[in-house]
Each structure stands twice: as C-alpha cells, then as structure tokens.
Amino acid sequence: RFSAARFIDVQDGTAVMALPNEPHLRRCEDLRGELENVLAARFGGSLPVRLVVDDGPEPST
C-alpha cells in the first residue's frame, strides 16, 4: 500500500509522508500504526507519521 508514498518532511518530530491521492491515503491510513511500529523498531524510538495528499511532481531520480 505504501509503494507510491514518499517522505517529504519532518515537522515537530512527525514524519510527513505524501500519497498521490485521497483514496490511496485512506487505504494507507488503516496501516499507519503498523508503519509507525516498524519505524520505531528500525530507528529505536517512536516516530509518528502524518499522511498527506501530494499531487505535486515526482522527484527526479
């Protein structure tokens, strides 16, 4: 579900993850807690995530 997501910012200790549209955001919201748990295990502390819709241009690779 998160394959189209990308981290775009960190604001006040919260990671901001952008998704391409509202339906995608709603589907990912169901797993946000699980994502936060995985990130906490990986980085050794809590890392809240806020999901947002971002229909801006894709970053170049």
Tab-separated table of C-alpha atoms in Angstrom:
chain	number	residue	atom	x	y	z
A	1	ARG	CA	0.000	0.000	0.000
A	2	PHE	CA	2.848	2.386	0.668
A	3	SER	CA	4.692	1.785	-2.620
A	4	ALA	CA	3.505	5.122	-4.055
A	5	ALA	CA	4.295	7.018	-0.837
A	6	ARG	CA	7.322	9.181	-0.173
A	7	PHE	CA	8.594	11.045	2.860
A	8	ILE	CA	8.539	14.773	2.174
A	9	ASP	CA	9.223	16.438	5.521
A	10	VAL	CA	9.649	16.142	9.276
A	11	GLN	CA	7.609	18.635	11.295
A	12	ASP	CA	7.846	18.815	15.088
A	13	GLY	CA	9.126	15.244	15.303
A	14	THR	CA	6.479	13.838	12.961
A	15	ALA	CA	7.430	12.313	9.618
A	16	VAL	CA	5.211	13.586	6.811
A	17	MET	CA	4.507	11.001	4.129
A	18	ALA	CA	2.868	12.050	0.862
A	19	LEU	CA	0.490	9.884	-1.123
A	20	PRO	CA	-0.771	10.584	-4.638
A	21	ASN	CA	-4.494	10.896	-3.875
A	22	GLU	CA	-7.216	10.736	-1.228
A	23	PRO	CA	-8.330	7.123	-1.880
A	24	HIS	CA	-4.735	5.955	-1.548
A	25	LEU	CA	-4.355	7.935	1.685
A	26	ARG	CA	-7.496	6.331	3.157
A	27	ARG	CA	-6.217	2.840	2.335
A	28	CYS	CA	-2.829	3.555	3.907
A	29	GLU	CA	-4.332	5.161	6.998
A	30	ASP	CA	-5.501	1.687	8.073
A	31	LEU	CA	-1.853	0.610	8.360
A	32	ARG	CA	-0.340	3.831	9.713
A	33	GLY	CA	0.040	2.376	13.220
A	34	GLU	CA	1.854	-0.656	11.856
A	35	LEU	CA	4.148	1.611	9.817
A	36	GLU	CA	4.934	3.657	12.942
A	37	ASN	CA	5.778	0.446	14.837
A	38	VAL	CA	8.160	-0.703	12.089
A	39	LEU	CA	9.872	2.698	12.014
A	40	ALA	CA	10.172	2.706	15.824
A	41	ALA	CA	11.795	-0.732	15.765
A	42	ARG	CA	14.178	0.312	12.982
A	43	PHE	CA	15.221	3.663	14.453
A	44	GLY	CA	14.943	2.867	18.163
A	45	GLY	CA	12.242	5.320	19.218
A	46	SER	CA	8.773	6.476	18.395
A	47	LEU	CA	8.326	8.240	15.082
A	48	PRO	CA	4.785	9.425	14.424
A	49	VAL	CA	3.731	9.618	10.785
A	50	ARG	CA	1.259	12.040	9.233
A	51	LEU	CA	-0.161	11.058	5.862
A	52	VAL	CA	-0.968	13.800	3.357
A	53	VAL	CA	-2.094	14.020	-0.256
A	54	ASP	CA	0.554	15.475	-2.539
A	55	ASP	CA	-0.250	15.636	-6.218
A	56	GLY	CA	2.909	17.605	-6.982
A	57	PRO	CA	5.597	16.461	-9.403
A	58	GLU	CA	7.527	13.276	-8.703
A	59	PRO	CA	11.099	13.821	-7.504
A	60	SER	CA	13.708	13.171	-10.188
A	61	THR	CA	15.979	10.166	-9.731
